[in-house]
Short mmCIF file of C-alpha atoms in Angstrom, two decimals:
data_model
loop_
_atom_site.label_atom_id
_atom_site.label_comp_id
_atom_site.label_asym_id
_atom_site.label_seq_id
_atom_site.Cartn_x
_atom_site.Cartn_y
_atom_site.Cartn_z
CA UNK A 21 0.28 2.09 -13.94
CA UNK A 22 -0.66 4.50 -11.27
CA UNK A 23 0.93 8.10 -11.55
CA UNK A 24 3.28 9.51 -9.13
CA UNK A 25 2.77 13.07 -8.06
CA UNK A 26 5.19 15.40 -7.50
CA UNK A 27 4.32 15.30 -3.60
CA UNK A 28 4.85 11.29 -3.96
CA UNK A 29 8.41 12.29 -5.58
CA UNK A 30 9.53 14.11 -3.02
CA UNK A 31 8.15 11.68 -0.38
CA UNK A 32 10.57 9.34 -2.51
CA UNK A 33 13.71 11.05 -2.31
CA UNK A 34 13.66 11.34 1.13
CA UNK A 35 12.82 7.70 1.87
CA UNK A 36 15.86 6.89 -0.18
CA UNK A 37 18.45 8.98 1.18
CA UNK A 38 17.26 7.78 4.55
CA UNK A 39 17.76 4.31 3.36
CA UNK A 40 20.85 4.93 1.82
CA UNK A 41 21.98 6.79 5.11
CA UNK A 42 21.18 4.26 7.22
CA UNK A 43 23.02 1.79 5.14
CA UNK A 44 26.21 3.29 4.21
CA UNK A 45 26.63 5.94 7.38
CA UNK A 46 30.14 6.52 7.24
CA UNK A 47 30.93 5.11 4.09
CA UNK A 48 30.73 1.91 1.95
CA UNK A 49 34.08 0.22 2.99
CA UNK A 50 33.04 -2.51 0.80
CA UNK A 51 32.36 -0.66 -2.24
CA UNK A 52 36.07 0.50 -2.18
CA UNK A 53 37.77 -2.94 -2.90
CA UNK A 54 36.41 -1.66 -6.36
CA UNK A 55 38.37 0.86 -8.53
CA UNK A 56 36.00 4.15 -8.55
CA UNK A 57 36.40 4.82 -12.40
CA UNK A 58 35.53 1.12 -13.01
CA UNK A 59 31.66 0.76 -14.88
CA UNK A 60 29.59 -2.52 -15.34
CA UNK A 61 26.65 -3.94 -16.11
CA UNK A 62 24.13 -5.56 -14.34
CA UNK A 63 20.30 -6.92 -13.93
CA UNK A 64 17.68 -7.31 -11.46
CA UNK A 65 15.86 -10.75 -11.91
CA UNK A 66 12.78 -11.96 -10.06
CA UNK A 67 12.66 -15.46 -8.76
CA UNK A 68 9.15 -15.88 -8.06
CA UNK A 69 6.04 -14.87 -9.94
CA UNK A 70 5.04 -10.78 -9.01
CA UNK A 71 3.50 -7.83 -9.84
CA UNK A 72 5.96 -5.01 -10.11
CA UNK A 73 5.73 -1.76 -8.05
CA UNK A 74 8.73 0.42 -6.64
CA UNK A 75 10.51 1.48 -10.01
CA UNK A 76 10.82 5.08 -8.99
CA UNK A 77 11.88 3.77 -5.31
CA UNK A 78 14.77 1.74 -7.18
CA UNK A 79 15.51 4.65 -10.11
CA UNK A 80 15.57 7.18 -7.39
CA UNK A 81 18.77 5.03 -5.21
CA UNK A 82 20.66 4.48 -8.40
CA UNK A 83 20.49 8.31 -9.02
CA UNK A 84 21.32 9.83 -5.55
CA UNK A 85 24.41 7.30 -6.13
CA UNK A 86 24.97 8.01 -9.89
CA UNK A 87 23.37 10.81 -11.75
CA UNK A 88 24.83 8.84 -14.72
CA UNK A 89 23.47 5.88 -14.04
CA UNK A 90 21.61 3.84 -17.12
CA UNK A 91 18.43 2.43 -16.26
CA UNK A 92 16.23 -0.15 -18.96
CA UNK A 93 13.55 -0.87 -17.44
CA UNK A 94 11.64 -4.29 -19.20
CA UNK A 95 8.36 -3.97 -17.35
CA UNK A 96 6.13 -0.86 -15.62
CA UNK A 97 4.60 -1.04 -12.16
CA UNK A 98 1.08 -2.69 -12.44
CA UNK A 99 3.01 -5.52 -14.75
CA UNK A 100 2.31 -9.40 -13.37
CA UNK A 101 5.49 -10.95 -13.86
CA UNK A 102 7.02 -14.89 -14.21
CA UNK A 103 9.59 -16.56 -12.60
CA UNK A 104 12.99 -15.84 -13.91
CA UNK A 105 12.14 -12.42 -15.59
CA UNK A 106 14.54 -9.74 -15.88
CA UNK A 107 13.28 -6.46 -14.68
CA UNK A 108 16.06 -3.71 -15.24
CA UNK A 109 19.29 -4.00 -16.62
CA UNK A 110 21.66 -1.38 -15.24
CA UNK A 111 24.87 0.22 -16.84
CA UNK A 112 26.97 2.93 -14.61
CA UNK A 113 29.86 2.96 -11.92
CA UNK A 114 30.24 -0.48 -10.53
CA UNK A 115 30.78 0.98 -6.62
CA UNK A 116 27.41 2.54 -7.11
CA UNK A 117 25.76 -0.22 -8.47
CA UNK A 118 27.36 -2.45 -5.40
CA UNK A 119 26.53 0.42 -2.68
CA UNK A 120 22.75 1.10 -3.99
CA UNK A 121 21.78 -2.96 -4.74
CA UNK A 122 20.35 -4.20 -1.07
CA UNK A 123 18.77 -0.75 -1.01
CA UNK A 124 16.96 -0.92 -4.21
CA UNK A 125 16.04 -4.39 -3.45
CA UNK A 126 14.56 -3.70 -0.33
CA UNK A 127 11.85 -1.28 -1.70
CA UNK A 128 11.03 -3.58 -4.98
CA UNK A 129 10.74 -6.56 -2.82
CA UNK A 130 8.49 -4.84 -0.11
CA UNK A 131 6.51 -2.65 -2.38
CA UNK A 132 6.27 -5.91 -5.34
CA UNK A 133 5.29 -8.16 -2.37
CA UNK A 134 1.94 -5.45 -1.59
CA UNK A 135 0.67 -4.98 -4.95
CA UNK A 136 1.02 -8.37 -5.57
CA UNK A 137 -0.99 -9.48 -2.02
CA UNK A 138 -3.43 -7.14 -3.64
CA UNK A 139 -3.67 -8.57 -6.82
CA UNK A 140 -4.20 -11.62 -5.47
CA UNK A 141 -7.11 -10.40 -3.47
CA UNK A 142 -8.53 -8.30 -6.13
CA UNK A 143 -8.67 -10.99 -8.83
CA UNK A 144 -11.30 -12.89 -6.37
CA UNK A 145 -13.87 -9.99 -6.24
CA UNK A 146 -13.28 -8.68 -9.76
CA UNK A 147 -16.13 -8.97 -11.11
CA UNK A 148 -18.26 -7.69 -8.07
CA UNK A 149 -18.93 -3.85 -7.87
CA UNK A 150 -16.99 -4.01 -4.16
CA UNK A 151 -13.86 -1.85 -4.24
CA UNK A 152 -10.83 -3.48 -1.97
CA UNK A 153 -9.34 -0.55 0.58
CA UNK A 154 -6.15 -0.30 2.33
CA UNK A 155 -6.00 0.90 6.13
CA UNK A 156 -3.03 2.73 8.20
CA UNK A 157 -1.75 -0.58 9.05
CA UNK A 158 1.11 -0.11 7.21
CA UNK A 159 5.18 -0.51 7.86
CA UNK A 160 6.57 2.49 9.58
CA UNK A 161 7.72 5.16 7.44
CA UNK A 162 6.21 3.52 4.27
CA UNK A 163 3.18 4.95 4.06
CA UNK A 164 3.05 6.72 0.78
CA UNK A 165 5.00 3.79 -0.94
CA UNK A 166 2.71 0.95 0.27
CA UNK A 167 -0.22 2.55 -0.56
CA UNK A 168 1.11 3.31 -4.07
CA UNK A 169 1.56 -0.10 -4.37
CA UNK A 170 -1.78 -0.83 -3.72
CA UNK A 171 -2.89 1.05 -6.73
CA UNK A 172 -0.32 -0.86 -8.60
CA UNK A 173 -1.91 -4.22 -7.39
CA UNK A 174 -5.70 -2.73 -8.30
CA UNK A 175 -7.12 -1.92 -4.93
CA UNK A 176 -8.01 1.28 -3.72
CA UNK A 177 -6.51 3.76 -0.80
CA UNK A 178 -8.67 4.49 2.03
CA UNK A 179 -7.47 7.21 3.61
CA UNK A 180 -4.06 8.53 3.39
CA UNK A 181 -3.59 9.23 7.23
CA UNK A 182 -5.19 11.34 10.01
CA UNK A 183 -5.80 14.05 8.01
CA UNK A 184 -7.57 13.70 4.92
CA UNK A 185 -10.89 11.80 6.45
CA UNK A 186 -12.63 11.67 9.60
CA UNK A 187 -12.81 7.90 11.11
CA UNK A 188 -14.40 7.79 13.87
CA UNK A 189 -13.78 4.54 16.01
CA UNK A 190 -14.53 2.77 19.65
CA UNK A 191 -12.36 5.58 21.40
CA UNK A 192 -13.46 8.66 19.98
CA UNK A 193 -16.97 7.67 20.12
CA UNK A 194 -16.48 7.42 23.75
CA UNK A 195 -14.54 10.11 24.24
CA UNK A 196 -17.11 12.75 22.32
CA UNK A 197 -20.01 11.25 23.95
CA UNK A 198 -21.57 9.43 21.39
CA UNK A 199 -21.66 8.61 17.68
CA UNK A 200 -24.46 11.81 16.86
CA UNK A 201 -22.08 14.17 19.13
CA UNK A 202 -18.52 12.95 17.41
CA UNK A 203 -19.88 13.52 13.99
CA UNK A 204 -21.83 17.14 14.75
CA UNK A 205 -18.02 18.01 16.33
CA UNK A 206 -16.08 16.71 12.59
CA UNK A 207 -18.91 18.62 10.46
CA UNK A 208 -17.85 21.68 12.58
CA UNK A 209 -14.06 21.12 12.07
CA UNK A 210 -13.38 20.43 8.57
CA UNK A 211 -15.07 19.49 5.34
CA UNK A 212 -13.89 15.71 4.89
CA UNK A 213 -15.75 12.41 4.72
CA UNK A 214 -16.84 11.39 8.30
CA UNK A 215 -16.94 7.48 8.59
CA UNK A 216 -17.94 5.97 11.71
CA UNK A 217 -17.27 2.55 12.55
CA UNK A 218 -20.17 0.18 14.35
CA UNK A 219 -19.90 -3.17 16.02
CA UNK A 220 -23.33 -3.73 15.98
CA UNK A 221 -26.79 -2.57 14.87
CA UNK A 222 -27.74 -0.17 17.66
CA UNK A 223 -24.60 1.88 16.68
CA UNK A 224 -25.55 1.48 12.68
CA UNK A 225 -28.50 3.20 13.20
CA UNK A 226 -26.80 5.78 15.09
CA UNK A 227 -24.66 6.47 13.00
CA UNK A 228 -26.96 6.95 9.66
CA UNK A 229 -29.03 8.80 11.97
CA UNK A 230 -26.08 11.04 12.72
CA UNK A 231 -25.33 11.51 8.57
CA UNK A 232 -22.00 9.73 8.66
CA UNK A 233 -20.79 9.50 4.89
CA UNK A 234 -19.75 5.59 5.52
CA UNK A 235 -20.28 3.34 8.38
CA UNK A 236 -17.85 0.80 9.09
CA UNK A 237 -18.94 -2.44 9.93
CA UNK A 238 -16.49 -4.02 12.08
CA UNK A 239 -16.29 -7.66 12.90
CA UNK A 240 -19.98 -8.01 11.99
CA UNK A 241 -20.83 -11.88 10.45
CA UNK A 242 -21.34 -12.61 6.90
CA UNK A 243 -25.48 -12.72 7.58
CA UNK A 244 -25.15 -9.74 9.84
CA UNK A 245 -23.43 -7.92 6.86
CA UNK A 246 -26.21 -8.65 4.37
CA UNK A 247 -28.76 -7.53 6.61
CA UNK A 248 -26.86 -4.31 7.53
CA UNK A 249 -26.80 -4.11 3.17
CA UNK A 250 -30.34 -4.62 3.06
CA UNK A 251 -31.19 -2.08 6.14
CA UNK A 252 -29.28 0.56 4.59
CA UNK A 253 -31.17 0.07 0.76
CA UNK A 254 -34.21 0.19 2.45
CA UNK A 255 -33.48 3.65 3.71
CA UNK A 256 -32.52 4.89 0.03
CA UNK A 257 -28.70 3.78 0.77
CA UNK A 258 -28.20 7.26 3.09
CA UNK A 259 -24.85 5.83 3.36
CA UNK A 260 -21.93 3.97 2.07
CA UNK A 261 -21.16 0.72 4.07
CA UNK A 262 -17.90 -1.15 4.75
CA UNK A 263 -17.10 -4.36 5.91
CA UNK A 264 -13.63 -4.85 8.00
CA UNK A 265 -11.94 -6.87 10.76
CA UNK A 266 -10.91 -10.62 10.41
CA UNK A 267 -11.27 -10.47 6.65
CA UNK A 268 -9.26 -13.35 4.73
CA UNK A 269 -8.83 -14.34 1.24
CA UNK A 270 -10.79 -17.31 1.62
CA UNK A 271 -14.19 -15.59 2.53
CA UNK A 272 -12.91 -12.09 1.25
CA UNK A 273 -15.94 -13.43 -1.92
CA UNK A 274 -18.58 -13.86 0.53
CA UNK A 275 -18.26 -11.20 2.33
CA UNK A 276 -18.17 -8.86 -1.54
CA UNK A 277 -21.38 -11.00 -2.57
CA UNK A 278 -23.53 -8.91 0.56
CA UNK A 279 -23.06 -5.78 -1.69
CA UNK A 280 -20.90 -3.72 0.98
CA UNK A 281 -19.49 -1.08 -1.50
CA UNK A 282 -15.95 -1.11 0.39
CA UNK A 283 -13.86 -3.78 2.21
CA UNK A 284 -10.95 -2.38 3.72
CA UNK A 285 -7.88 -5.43 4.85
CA UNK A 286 -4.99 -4.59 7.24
CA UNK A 287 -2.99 -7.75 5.85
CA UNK A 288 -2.84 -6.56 2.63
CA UNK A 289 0.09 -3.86 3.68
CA UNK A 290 0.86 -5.59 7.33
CA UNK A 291 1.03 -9.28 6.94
CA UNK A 292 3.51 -9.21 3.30
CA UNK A 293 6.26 -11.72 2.53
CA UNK A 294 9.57 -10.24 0.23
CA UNK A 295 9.33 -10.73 -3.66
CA UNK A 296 12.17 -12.89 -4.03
CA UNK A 297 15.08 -10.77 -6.18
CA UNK A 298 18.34 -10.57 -6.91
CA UNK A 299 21.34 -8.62 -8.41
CA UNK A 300 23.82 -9.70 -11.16
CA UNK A 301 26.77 -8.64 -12.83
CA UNK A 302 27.16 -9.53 -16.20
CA UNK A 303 30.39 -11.23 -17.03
#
């Protein structure tokens, strides 16, 4: 199970008192057909096959609600689930547990529906020294938690956002002047990885020429891959190469087997389908 900073905590409350607001605004007017001192228990069951991630997301909604609330958790994010499993039983104030359920939902079903994309992806290239990478194509305002849950499927982050690595694309390239120019201007700025991406092999040599950390290879075929591999060994690897655009699980192998050291997959964070879950009260 990955470990949650304190940064990613506080990134957490606020995500889930935004939720929360946006749900409940001026109050829960269903909640209230429910005595306030009444308590019950309930549990959170998966209906499909998983891998768990969002416990703090769902621990965190439960406690803005109900600092008293009871939490027994069955599994850990990272955990590949069955069918039918219970996840968390809950025990606390029965308007809370009502108020906070679609919320809590919503994040275990989004983030359990990523990390278990990735799994999926990861288990194909497992045994192939290729790391799988997330991008910025992720839902708005989820950043942080997707890309958590990426760790809890077992990929990797790329960067976090536009601050923590220089990529240096189509537009900037243009805009600087060039590939050499764009990457002299980041060395000057700040001390971060510089990765440039490349759509073909005029701009790869460029761009080792220029002392980018990685090149990106972007759209480039599965034979143009292994000879942008090969180009780059026979240099004494002066740079780290990875492969992206139009990457799919079914050639997501092939593409590995050229011995890029990174492939990096919008769909793993864009293109997700909700963990089937639900809420309910014991009797």
């Amino acid at each position: 199970m990955p470990q949650i900073s304190s940064l990613l905590r506080i990134e957490i409350a606020k995500q889930v008192a935004l939720a929360l607001q946006e749900d409940i605004a001026t109050g829960d007017i269903n909640a209230q057909l429910i005595p306030d001192t009444q308590r019950d228990t309930a549990t959170i069951i998966c209906r499909e096959p998983m891998v768990v991630a969002g416990k703090a997301w769902v621990d965190e909604v439960f406690r803005q609600l109900d600092p008293n609330m009871q939490l027994d958790w069955a599994v850990k994010d990272g955990d590949a689930v069955t069918a039918n499993q219970v996840l968390v039983t809950l025990i606390g104030n029965t308007r809370a547990l009502l108020t906070g359920e679609r919320t809590a939902l919503n994040f275990l079903q989004t983030l359990s529906s990523t990390a278990t994309v990735v799994a999926n992806h990861v288990a194909v290239i497992a045994d192939l020294p290729t790391k799988l990478l997330d991008t910025r194509k992720t839902l708005p305002m989820l950043r942080h938690a997707q890309k958590y849950a990426m760790l809890c499927g077992g990929g990797n982050n790329h960067r976090i956002g536009l601050y923590d690595a220089f990529l240096i694309k189509e537009n900037h390239i243009m805009a600087c002047g060039g590939i050499a120019q764009a990457v002299s201007q980041a060395r000057q700025i700040a001390n971060k990885p510089v990765e440039v991406e490349v759509e073909n092999f005029d701009e790869l040599h460029q761009a080792i020429a220029a002392n980018a950390d990685v090149v990106m290879l972007d759209n480039f075929t599965i034979e143009d891959t292994q000879k942008a591999v090969e180009l780059v060994a026979s240099l004494g690897k002066p740079c780290q190469l990875e492969a992206s655009g139009d990457i799919s699980l079914t050639h997501l192998r092939q593409v590995a087997e050229t011995g890029v050291d990174f492939i990096s997959m919008g769909a793993l964070t864009k293109h997700i389908k909700a963990i089937d879950l639900s809420m309910r009260f014991q009797q």
